[in-house]
Amino acid sequence: MFANLTGSLYDGGSSSSSTFSFGASTSRRSAFPKTNMEVLLDNHFQSRVYTTGDSITGSVRIVTQRDVPFDAFEIVLLGASRTQIDAVSGVRESSHILLKMAMPIAPSAYPVPRVLETGQEYVLPFRFVVPAHLTLGACNHVAKSDRVRDHHVCLPPTMGDGAWERDDMTPDMARVKYVVRARIFRDADSAKHGHPTVVAEATQSVRILPAGIAPDDDELFTSTDDNNNNSRSRGYYTLSKSKSLRKGLLMPLLRTASSKLGCVHATVTEPATPVILSTDGQTASPTAARVSLRFDPTAVDVPPPRITAVSAKLLAHTYFSLGPIVALPNPGTWSSGGVLLERACYYDTSVSLLSRNFGSSENAWEPQVTTSRRDSGYCSDGSPNDDDVAVQNGLDGQASKDAVGISYTTDLLVPLQLPADRKTFLPTFHSCIVSRTYSLQLSVSVAPSSTTSSSRYSKKSGRGNGSSSSSRSSSSSIVGTTTITLTMPIRIIVGSSDRAVGQPDEHGLPSFDAAMEEAEADAFLMPRMLEMPDARFQETSVLPGYGSH
């Protein structure tokens, strides 16, 4: 691939008026348009994905059509995020440099004199190792907690800009891109305009899916640093909900106390199992969500309902901002006006995971006898249910009269599988101006039991024929279905590769992180220059606390 010399990171070498630039101090205008450069990656193909600890190796090929004097080569692995918001004042853009790893070039690799001769081919090899974390300088803004900064120094995945064959559920306004970029420079002394000139430039995009588990961000099931942020997220997520179960499909104003059979409660007590992606993003591990159901009947002879259907869908939430994101975003804070829409936006999309109908034989309710009496006048998870507002007034006495000390419970384990063959699922991540999270929406539908099923249950539980009249009444009416929808957070992560980060790869060379640790150790153990101590410390050589005799 031959790149135009005026290109930026995102335009792949074509001319662009984008303000996104890596080198503001260098000239973006090509001084020698006849110089051809290309970045060639070893064992590279279009669908190649690199993960943490992988080596990105290749070479830069240079062929000139005329003698070109130069002063320096530069080969870097660059990562950057870019956001765009359509504000009232116009389209506004922002960019952030995430990663900039430079390949050391020995002085002996340069030709002498430093002139690229006409028709001569020059080849510069390079090698980069995908790091597990960014440097602390990549996130130098104010953050509300260290937990936020821990997320921001994790390497984000390639995102948006059509980088993936399948839809990664990312809007056009947010993207993360990685490239290997090569440049040839002329020093400022040789340039007419006083600063280094880019003689030639070439880029090659690479796709990265960082492996490993990021810091835990299940804010609803773990402690959080921001109580206000946590309360708003709880306002979006629905971990518990209750609804009334009625005989038929009656209009709200026509409902009476006799049409109510009981109250169904659904609760999520633990987070869904995280989804683990393969290092190339082609496959995803199965996950599961557990929902606890409880049915409180209005009378002893009311049987538990039938579970008729269960459906699930995954919601992908993309957050992007023009400025630094100082707290971990969630749908509760961003959709409730917690941020300025002039500087931050979010994008939601969903994909269906499951839609299953249940048979009558799959019901497995367990009776539970309670010693305390319940007021089942209406269902509530903090406020009256909408279905019961019309009949709440004037029925409290009847509800208290019919309250019973029996309930039925069951657990639903819902297995789920992400359609990795239809969508590209990026791992959950938080960076300085772009974030991606996921939530799981489960819907459970129940309906009053029929005469047959209720009679069978009565016989099995040994309660006699006392419920026959209620069962006939229930079956004679129009059966209505009640649906309860719960929303919970879910994480998607990329599984670690077989080779641990920091260990030598197949070429026997250490990774970037291992090399940095070794350099820090060498700096700590390096020889120091000894100096004569201060005069006040030269009075005695006796150890403290001991006197001379």
Coordinates of C-alpha atoms in Angstrom, one line a residue:
M1 CA 0.0 0.0 0.0
F2 CA 1.4 3.4 -1.1
A3 CA 0.3 6.2 1.2
N4 CA -0.1 9.8 0.3
L5 CA 2.1 12.0 2.4
T6 CA -0.6 14.3 3.7
G7 CA -2.7 11.6 5.3
S8 CA -3.7 11.3 8.9
L9 CA -4.3 8.3 11.1
Y10 CA -7.9 8.0 10.1
D11 CA -7.9 8.8 6.4
G12 CA -5.4 6.1 5.5
G13 CA -3.2 8.4 3.6
S14 CA -5.8 10.5 1.6
S15 CA -5.9 14.2 1.9
S16 CA -8.0 15.4 4.8
S17 CA -8.9 18.6 6.6
S18 CA -9.2 16.7 9.9
T19 CA -7.7 18.4 12.9
F20 CA -6.6 15.0 14.2
S21 CA -2.8 15.0 14.0
F22 CA 0.0 13.3 15.7
G23 CA 2.8 15.7 15.0
A24 CA 1.7 19.3 15.2
S25 CA 5.3 20.4 15.1
T26 CA 6.1 18.8 11.7
S27 CA 5.0 19.9 8.3
R28 CA 2.1 18.0 6.9
R29 CA 2.9 19.0 3.3
S30 CA 5.1 16.6 1.3
A31 CA 8.3 18.1 0.1
F32 CA 9.2 15.1 -2.2
P33 CA 6.0 13.5 -3.6
K34 CA 8.0 11.1 -5.7
T35 CA 9.1 9.0 -2.7
N36 CA 7.2 5.7 -2.3
M37 CA 6.9 4.0 1.0
E38 CA 4.9 1.1 2.3
V39 CA 4.5 -0.8 5.6
L40 CA 4.6 -4.6 5.1
L41 CA 3.5 -6.8 8.0
D42 CA 4.8 -10.4 8.4
N43 CA 2.1 -13.1 8.2
H44 CA -0.6 -10.5 7.9
F45 CA -4.0 -10.9 6.4
Q46 CA -7.2 -8.8 6.3
S47 CA -8.9 -10.6 9.2
R48 CA -5.8 -10.8 11.4
V49 CA -6.4 -9.7 15.0
Y50 CA -3.6 -9.0 17.5
T51 CA -4.0 -9.4 21.2
T52 CA -2.0 -8.7 24.3
G53 CA 1.6 -10.0 24.1
D54 CA 1.5 -10.6 20.3
S55 CA 4.3 -9.4 18.2
I56 CA 3.7 -7.1 15.3
T57 CA 6.6 -7.6 13.0
G58 CA 7.4 -6.4 9.5
S59 CA 9.4 -4.0 7.5
V60 CA 9.2 -0.6 5.8
R61 CA 10.1 -0.5 2.1
I62 CA 11.3 2.7 0.6
V63 CA 11.9 3.4 -3.1
T64 CA 12.6 6.9 -4.4
Q65 CA 12.3 8.4 -7.9
R66 CA 15.0 10.9 -7.2
D67 CA 17.9 11.5 -4.7
V68 CA 16.2 12.5 -1.4
P69 CA 18.3 13.9 1.4
F70 CA 16.9 13.1 4.9
D71 CA 17.9 13.3 8.6
A72 CA 15.9 10.6 10.4
F73 CA 13.5 7.7 10.1
E74 CA 10.6 7.1 12.5
I75 CA 8.6 3.9 12.9
V76 CA 5.9 3.9 15.6
L77 CA 2.9 1.9 16.7
L78 CA 0.1 4.4 17.3
G79 CA -3.2 4.1 19.0
A80 CA -5.8 6.9 19.2
S81 CA -9.5 7.4 19.9
R82 CA -11.7 10.0 18.2
T83 CA -15.2 11.3 19.0
Q84 CA -17.6 13.5 17.2
I85 CA -20.8 15.2 18.5
D86 CA -23.4 17.1 16.5
A87 CA -24.0 20.1 18.8
V88 CA -26.2 23.1 18.3
S89 CA -23.2 25.2 17.4
G90 CA -22.0 22.6 14.8
V91 CA -20.1 19.4 14.5
R92 CA -17.4 19.2 17.2
E93 CA -14.5 16.7 17.2
S94 CA -12.0 15.5 19.8
S95 CA -9.1 13.0 19.7
H96 CA -6.8 11.4 22.2
I97 CA -3.5 9.7 21.7
L98 CA -3.6 6.4 23.6
L99 CA -0.4 4.7 22.6
K100 CA 2.8 5.7 20.9
M101 CA 5.6 3.1 20.8
A102 CA 8.7 4.1 18.9
M103 CA 10.9 1.5 17.2
P104 CA 14.6 2.2 18.1
I105 CA 16.7 2.6 14.9
A106 CA 20.4 2.2 15.3
P107 CA 22.6 4.8 13.6
S108 CA 24.3 2.1 11.7
A109 CA 21.0 1.4 9.9
Y110 CA 21.2 4.8 8.1
P111 CA 23.0 5.1 4.8
V112 CA 26.1 7.3 4.6
P113 CA 25.6 10.0 3.5
R114 CA 22.0 10.3 4.5
V115 CA 20.6 10.4 1.0
L116 CA 18.1 8.0 -0.5
E117 CA 19.4 7.3 -3.9
T118 CA 17.2 7.1 -7.0
G119 CA 15.8 3.6 -7.7
Q120 CA 17.5 2.1 -4.7
E121 CA 15.3 0.0 -2.4
Y122 CA 15.7 0.5 1.4
V123 CA 14.2 -1.9 3.9
L124 CA 13.8 -1.2 7.6
P125 CA 12.6 -4.0 9.9
F126 CA 10.5 -3.3 12.9
R127 CA 8.9 -5.2 15.8
F128 CA 6.4 -4.2 18.4
V129 CA 4.7 -6.1 21.2
V130 CA 1.1 -5.3 22.1
P131 CA 1.3 -4.1 25.7
A132 CA -1.2 -5.0 28.4
H133 CA -1.4 -1.5 29.8
L134 CA -0.8 2.1 28.7
T135 CA 1.6 4.4 30.3
L136 CA 0.4 6.7 33.1
G137 CA 0.9 9.6 30.8
A138 CA -1.9 8.3 28.6
C139 CA -4.4 9.3 31.3
N140 CA -3.3 12.6 32.9
H141 CA -6.7 14.2 33.6
V142 CA -8.6 14.5 36.8
A143 CA -10.5 11.3 37.8
K144 CA -13.0 10.8 40.6
S145 CA -11.2 7.6 41.9
D146 CA -8.2 5.4 41.3
R147 CA -10.6 2.8 39.9
V148 CA -11.4 5.1 37.0
R149 CA -7.7 5.6 36.2
D150 CA -7.1 1.8 36.4
H151 CA -9.6 1.4 33.6
H152 CA -8.3 4.3 31.6
V153 CA -4.8 2.9 31.4
C154 CA -6.0 -0.5 30.0
L155 CA -5.6 -0.9 26.3
P156 CA -9.0 -0.4 24.5
P157 CA -10.0 -2.5 21.5
T158 CA -10.1 -1.4 17.9
M159 CA -13.6 0.1 17.5
G160 CA -15.7 1.5 14.7
D161 CA -14.6 3.0 11.4
G162 CA -15.5 -0.2 9.5
A163 CA -12.5 -2.1 11.0
W164 CA -14.5 -5.3 11.5
E165 CA -16.2 -7.5 8.9
R166 CA -19.3 -7.7 11.1
D167 CA -21.1 -4.9 12.8
D168 CA -19.5 -4.0 16.1
M169 CA -22.5 -1.9 17.2
T170 CA -20.5 1.3 17.2
P171 CA -21.8 4.7 15.9
D172 CA -19.9 6.7 13.4
M173 CA -19.2 9.3 16.1
A174 CA -16.8 7.1 18.1
R175 CA -13.8 5.1 17.0
V176 CA -10.5 3.6 18.2
K177 CA -7.8 2.9 15.7
Y178 CA -4.3 1.4 15.7
V179 CA -1.7 1.8 13.0
V180 CA 2.0 1.2 12.3
R181 CA 3.3 4.5 10.9
A182 CA 6.6 5.2 9.2
R183 CA 8.0 8.6 8.4
I184 CA 11.1 10.2 6.9
F185 CA 12.1 13.6 8.3
R186 CA 14.3 16.6 7.3
D187 CA 15.6 18.6 10.3
A188 CA 14.5 22.1 10.9
D189 CA 17.9 23.5 9.8
S190 CA 17.4 22.0 6.3
A191 CA 13.8 23.1 6.0
K192 CA 12.7 26.5 4.8
H193 CA 9.9 26.9 7.4
G194 CA 11.9 26.3 10.5
H195 CA 10.6 22.9 11.7
P196 CA 11.0 19.3 10.7
T197 CA 9.5 18.4 7.3
V198 CA 7.8 15.0 6.6
V199 CA 9.6 13.8 3.5
A200 CA 7.5 10.6 3.2
E201 CA 4.9 8.7 5.2
A202 CA 3.1 5.4 5.1
T203 CA 0.7 3.7 7.5
Q204 CA -0.8 0.2 8.0
S205 CA -3.9 -0.4 10.2
V206 CA -3.9 -3.2 12.7
R207 CA -6.8 -4.6 14.7
I208 CA -6.2 -5.2 18.4
L209 CA -8.4 -7.0 21.0
P210 CA -6.6 -6.7 24.3
A211 CA -6.8 -9.9 26.5
G212 CA -7.1 -10.2 30.2
I213 CA -9.6 -9.2 32.8
A214 CA -10.0 -5.5 33.4
P215 CA -10.9 -4.1 36.9
D216 CA -14.3 -5.2 38.2
D217 CA -17.0 -2.8 37.2
D218 CA -20.2 -4.6 38.3
E219 CA -21.3 -1.6 40.3
L220 CA -24.6 -3.1 41.4
F221 CA -23.0 -6.1 43.0
T222 CA -19.8 -4.6 44.4
S223 CA -19.0 -1.5 46.3
T224 CA -18.5 1.7 44.4
D225 CA -16.7 5.0 45.0
D226 CA -19.5 7.2 44.0
N227 CA -22.8 6.7 45.8
N228 CA -24.7 9.1 43.6
N229 CA -23.5 7.4 40.5
N230 CA -24.5 4.0 42.0
S231 CA -28.0 5.2 42.8
R232 CA -28.6 6.4 39.3
S233 CA -27.3 3.2 37.8
R234 CA -29.7 1.3 40.0
G235 CA -32.5 3.5 38.6
Y236 CA -31.7 2.2 35.1
Y237 CA -31.1 -1.5 36.0
T238 CA -34.1 -3.4 37.2
L239 CA -32.9 -6.3 39.4
S240 CA -36.3 -6.9 41.1
K241 CA -39.9 -6.3 39.9
S242 CA -43.4 -7.4 40.8
K243 CA -46.6 -7.6 38.8
S244 CA -50.2 -8.7 39.5
L245 CA -51.5 -11.9 38.0
R246 CA -55.2 -11.7 36.8
K247 CA -57.7 -14.0 35.3
G248 CA -58.3 -12.3 32.0
L249 CA -57.5 -9.4 29.8
L250 CA -59.7 -6.8 31.5
M251 CA -59.5 -3.0 31.0
P252 CA -57.9 -1.3 34.0
L253 CA -61.0 0.5 35.0
L254 CA -63.1 -2.7 35.0
R255 CA -60.7 -4.7 37.2
T256 CA -62.0 -5.9 40.5
A257 CA -60.4 -7.6 43.5
S258 CA -61.9 -10.9 42.4
S259 CA -60.0 -10.8 39.1
K260 CA -56.7 -10.8 40.9
L261 CA -55.1 -14.2 41.5
G262 CA -51.9 -13.0 43.2
C263 CA -48.6 -11.3 42.7
V264 CA -45.5 -12.5 40.9
H265 CA -42.1 -11.3 42.0
A266 CA -38.9 -11.7 39.9
T267 CA -35.5 -11.0 41.3
V268 CA -31.9 -11.2 40.1
T269 CA -29.7 -12.1 43.0
E270 CA -26.3 -12.4 41.3
P271 CA -24.6 -11.0 38.2
A272 CA -24.7 -12.8 34.9
T273 CA -21.7 -14.9 34.1
P274 CA -19.2 -12.9 32.1
V275 CA -18.9 -13.7 28.4
I276 CA -15.3 -14.7 27.4
L277 CA -14.3 -14.0 23.8
S278 CA -11.6 -15.8 21.9
T279 CA -8.5 -13.7 21.2
D280 CA -9.6 -13.2 17.6
G281 CA -13.2 -12.3 18.6
Q282 CA -14.7 -15.1 16.4
T283 CA -16.2 -17.1 19.2
A284 CA -17.9 -16.4 22.6
S285 CA -18.4 -18.6 25.6
P286 CA -21.9 -19.4 26.7
T287 CA -23.3 -17.5 29.7
A288 CA -26.3 -17.8 32.0
A289 CA -28.5 -15.7 34.1
R290 CA -30.5 -16.9 37.1
V291 CA -33.9 -15.4 38.0
S292 CA -35.8 -16.2 41.2
L293 CA -39.6 -16.2 41.0
R294 CA -42.1 -16.0 43.8
F295 CA -45.9 -16.1 43.5
D296 CA -48.0 -14.9 46.4
P297 CA -51.6 -16.0 45.8
T298 CA -54.6 -14.1 47.1
A299 CA -56.2 -17.3 48.3
V300 CA -55.1 -20.8 49.4
D301 CA -56.8 -22.5 46.5
V302 CA -55.1 -20.4 43.8
P303 CA -52.5 -22.5 42.0
P304 CA -49.1 -21.0 40.8
P305 CA -49.0 -19.6 37.3
R306 CA -47.6 -21.3 34.2
I307 CA -44.3 -19.9 32.8
T308 CA -45.2 -19.5 29.2
A309 CA -42.1 -17.8 27.6
V310 CA -38.7 -16.4 28.3
S311 CA -36.8 -14.0 26.0
A312 CA -33.5 -12.2 26.3
K313 CA -31.6 -9.5 24.5
L314 CA -28.2 -7.9 24.8
L315 CA -28.0 -4.1 24.9
A316 CA -24.7 -2.4 23.9
H317 CA -24.1 1.0 25.4
T318 CA -21.4 3.2 23.7
Y319 CA -20.4 6.4 25.5
F320 CA -18.3 9.1 23.9
S321 CA -17.3 12.6 25.0
L322 CA -15.4 15.6 23.8
G323 CA -13.6 15.9 27.1
P324 CA -12.2 13.5 29.6
I325 CA -14.7 11.1 31.3
V326 CA -13.9 11.5 35.0
A327 CA -16.3 8.7 36.3
L328 CA -17.3 5.3 35.0
P329 CA -20.4 5.9 32.8
N330 CA -23.6 3.9 32.9
P331 CA -27.0 4.3 31.3
G332 CA -28.4 5.7 34.6
T333 CA -26.2 8.8 34.7
W334 CA -26.0 9.5 30.9
S335 CA -29.7 9.0 30.1
S336 CA -31.0 11.0 33.1
G337 CA -29.2 14.2 32.3
G338 CA -26.2 13.5 34.4
V339 CA -23.9 14.8 31.7
L340 CA -23.9 17.7 29.3
L341 CA -25.2 16.6 25.9
E342 CA -23.1 19.4 24.3
R343 CA -20.0 17.5 25.3
A344 CA -21.1 13.9 25.8
C345 CA -23.5 11.5 24.1
Y346 CA -24.3 7.8 24.2
Y347 CA -25.6 5.3 21.7
D348 CA -27.6 2.2 22.4
T349 CA -28.4 -0.8 20.2
S350 CA -29.5 -4.4 20.9
V351 CA -29.3 -7.9 19.6
S352 CA -31.7 -10.7 20.4
L353 CA -30.3 -13.7 22.2
L354 CA -33.2 -16.0 23.1
S355 CA -36.9 -16.4 22.6
R356 CA -38.3 -19.6 24.0
N357 CA -41.8 -20.9 24.8
F358 CA -42.3 -23.1 27.8
G359 CA -44.5 -26.2 28.1
S360 CA -46.8 -26.9 31.1
S361 CA -44.6 -29.8 32.1
E362 CA -41.6 -27.5 32.7
N363 CA -43.2 -25.7 35.7
A364 CA -41.5 -26.6 39.0
W365 CA -43.0 -24.4 41.6
E366 CA -42.2 -25.3 45.3
P367 CA -44.8 -24.3 48.0
Q368 CA -43.4 -22.3 50.9
V369 CA -45.4 -21.8 54.1
T370 CA -44.8 -18.5 55.9
T371 CA -45.8 -17.8 59.5
S372 CA -46.5 -14.0 59.0
R373 CA -49.4 -12.7 57.1
R374 CA -48.9 -10.5 54.0
D375 CA -50.8 -7.6 52.7
S376 CA -51.3 -8.5 49.1
G377 CA -53.5 -5.6 48.2
Y378 CA -51.1 -4.6 45.4
C379 CA -47.7 -5.6 44.1
S380 CA -44.8 -3.2 44.7
D381 CA -41.1 -2.9 44.6
G382 CA -41.2 0.4 46.4
S383 CA -44.4 1.9 44.7
P384 CA -47.7 0.5 43.6
N385 CA -47.8 -1.5 40.4
D386 CA -49.5 0.3 37.5
D387 CA -51.9 -2.7 37.0
D388 CA -53.3 -2.2 40.5
V389 CA -53.8 1.6 40.7
A390 CA -57.3 1.4 39.4
V391 CA -58.5 -1.1 42.1
Q392 CA -56.3 -0.1 44.9
N393 CA -58.7 2.3 46.6
G394 CA -61.5 0.5 48.5
L395 CA -60.0 -2.9 48.2
D396 CA -57.5 -2.9 51.0
G397 CA -59.9 -4.5 53.4
Q398 CA -60.7 -7.3 51.0
A399 CA -57.0 -7.8 50.3
S400 CA -56.2 -8.0 54.0
K401 CA -59.0 -10.5 54.4
D402 CA -57.7 -12.8 51.7
A403 CA -54.0 -12.6 52.6
V404 CA -52.6 -16.1 53.2
G405 CA -49.4 -17.5 54.5
I406 CA -48.4 -19.5 51.5
S407 CA -46.2 -18.7 48.5
Y408 CA -44.6 -20.6 45.6
T409 CA -41.0 -20.2 44.5
T410 CA -38.9 -21.4 41.6
D411 CA -35.6 -20.5 40.0
L412 CA -35.0 -20.1 36.3
L413 CA -31.5 -20.6 34.9
V414 CA -31.5 -19.0 31.4
P415 CA -28.6 -20.2 29.2
L416 CA -27.5 -17.6 26.6
Q417 CA -25.2 -17.6 23.6
L418 CA -24.0 -14.5 21.9
P419 CA -24.3 -14.7 18.0
A420 CA -20.6 -14.1 17.3
D421 CA -21.3 -15.2 13.7
R422 CA -23.5 -12.2 13.1
K423 CA -22.1 -9.5 15.3
T424 CA -18.6 -8.4 16.5
F425 CA -18.7 -8.1 20.3
L426 CA -16.1 -5.8 21.7
P427 CA -14.9 -6.3 25.3
T428 CA -16.2 -4.1 28.0
F429 CA -13.8 -1.1 28.4
H430 CA -13.5 2.4 29.7
S431 CA -11.1 4.9 28.2
C432 CA -10.6 8.6 28.5
I433 CA -13.2 9.7 25.9
V434 CA -14.9 6.4 24.8
S435 CA -16.5 3.6 26.8
R436 CA -18.5 0.4 26.0
T437 CA -20.7 -1.5 28.4
Y438 CA -23.4 -4.1 28.1
S439 CA -26.6 -4.9 29.8
L440 CA -28.8 -8.0 29.7
Q441 CA -32.6 -7.7 29.4
L442 CA -34.7 -10.7 30.5
S443 CA -38.4 -11.0 30.0
V444 CA -40.4 -13.7 31.8
S445 CA -44.1 -14.3 30.8
V446 CA -46.5 -16.1 33.1
A447 CA -50.2 -17.0 32.7
P448 CA -52.9 -18.3 35.1
S449 CA -52.9 -22.1 35.3
S450 CA -55.6 -24.0 33.4
T451 CA -58.1 -26.3 35.0
T452 CA -56.1 -29.4 34.1
S453 CA -52.8 -28.1 35.4
S454 CA -54.2 -26.7 38.6
S455 CA -56.1 -29.9 39.4
R456 CA -52.9 -31.9 38.8
Y457 CA -51.0 -29.6 41.1
S458 CA -53.7 -29.9 43.8
K459 CA -53.7 -33.6 43.7
K460 CA -49.9 -33.8 43.8
S461 CA -49.7 -31.4 46.7
G462 CA -52.4 -33.2 48.6
R463 CA -54.6 -30.2 49.2
G464 CA -57.8 -32.1 48.2
N465 CA -60.5 -30.7 45.9
G466 CA -61.0 -27.4 47.6
S467 CA -59.5 -25.5 44.7
S468 CA -61.8 -26.9 42.0
S469 CA -64.2 -24.0 42.0
S470 CA -61.4 -21.5 41.7
S471 CA -59.7 -23.5 38.9
R472 CA -62.9 -23.7 36.9
S473 CA -63.4 -20.0 37.4
S474 CA -59.9 -19.3 36.2
S475 CA -60.1 -21.5 33.2
S476 CA -63.5 -20.1 32.1
S477 CA -62.2 -16.6 31.9
I478 CA -59.9 -15.2 29.1
V479 CA -56.4 -16.1 30.0
G480 CA -54.1 -13.1 30.3
T481 CA -50.3 -13.1 30.1
T482 CA -48.2 -11.1 32.5
T483 CA -44.7 -10.2 31.4
I484 CA -41.9 -9.1 33.8
T485 CA -38.8 -7.5 32.4
L486 CA -35.5 -7.3 34.3
T487 CA -32.3 -5.5 33.3
M488 CA -28.9 -6.3 34.7
P489 CA -25.3 -5.5 33.8
I490 CA -23.1 -8.1 32.0
R491 CA -19.4 -8.0 31.2
I492 CA -17.6 -9.2 28.0
I493 CA -13.9 -9.9 28.2
V494 CA -11.3 -11.4 26.0
G495 CA -9.7 -14.6 27.2
S496 CA -5.9 -14.6 27.8
S497 CA -3.7 -16.1 25.2
D498 CA -1.8 -19.4 25.9
R499 CA 1.4 -17.4 26.5
A500 CA 1.3 -15.2 29.6
V501 CA 2.0 -11.5 29.2
G502 CA 5.6 -10.7 29.9
Q503 CA 6.9 -14.1 29.0
P504 CA 9.1 -14.6 25.9
D505 CA 7.3 -15.3 22.7
E506 CA 8.0 -17.9 20.1
H507 CA 11.1 -15.8 18.9
G508 CA 12.6 -15.9 22.4
L509 CA 12.3 -12.1 22.9
P510 CA 10.7 -10.6 26.0
S511 CA 7.5 -8.5 25.8
F512 CA 7.3 -4.8 26.2
D513 CA 6.2 -5.1 29.9
A514 CA 9.0 -7.5 30.7
A515 CA 11.5 -5.2 29.1
M516 CA 10.3 -2.2 31.1
E517 CA 10.4 -4.2 34.4
E518 CA 14.0 -5.3 33.6
A519 CA 15.0 -1.7 32.8
E520 CA 13.5 -0.5 36.1
A521 CA 15.4 -3.2 38.0
D522 CA 18.6 -2.2 36.2
A523 CA 18.1 1.4 37.2
F524 CA 17.6 0.4 40.8
L525 CA 20.7 -1.8 40.9
M526 CA 23.0 0.4 39.0
P527 CA 26.3 1.5 40.8
R528 CA 26.1 4.8 42.8
M529 CA 28.9 7.3 43.3
L530 CA 30.0 7.4 47.0
E531 CA 30.6 10.8 48.5
M532 CA 32.3 11.9 51.7
P533 CA 29.6 12.3 54.5
D534 CA 28.8 15.6 56.0
A535 CA 31.2 16.9 58.8
R536 CA 28.5 16.6 61.4
F537 CA 28.3 12.9 60.9
Q538 CA 32.1 12.4 61.2
E539 CA 32.5 12.9 64.9
T540 CA 32.2 9.2 65.8
S541 CA 32.1 5.9 64.2
V542 CA 30.4 4.2 67.2
L543 CA 27.0 2.8 66.6
P544 CA 24.1 4.8 68.1
G545 CA 23.2 3.7 71.7
Y546 CA 26.7 2.4 72.5
G547 CA 29.3 4.3 74.3
S548 CA 33.1 3.9 74.2
H549 CA 34.9 2.7 77.4

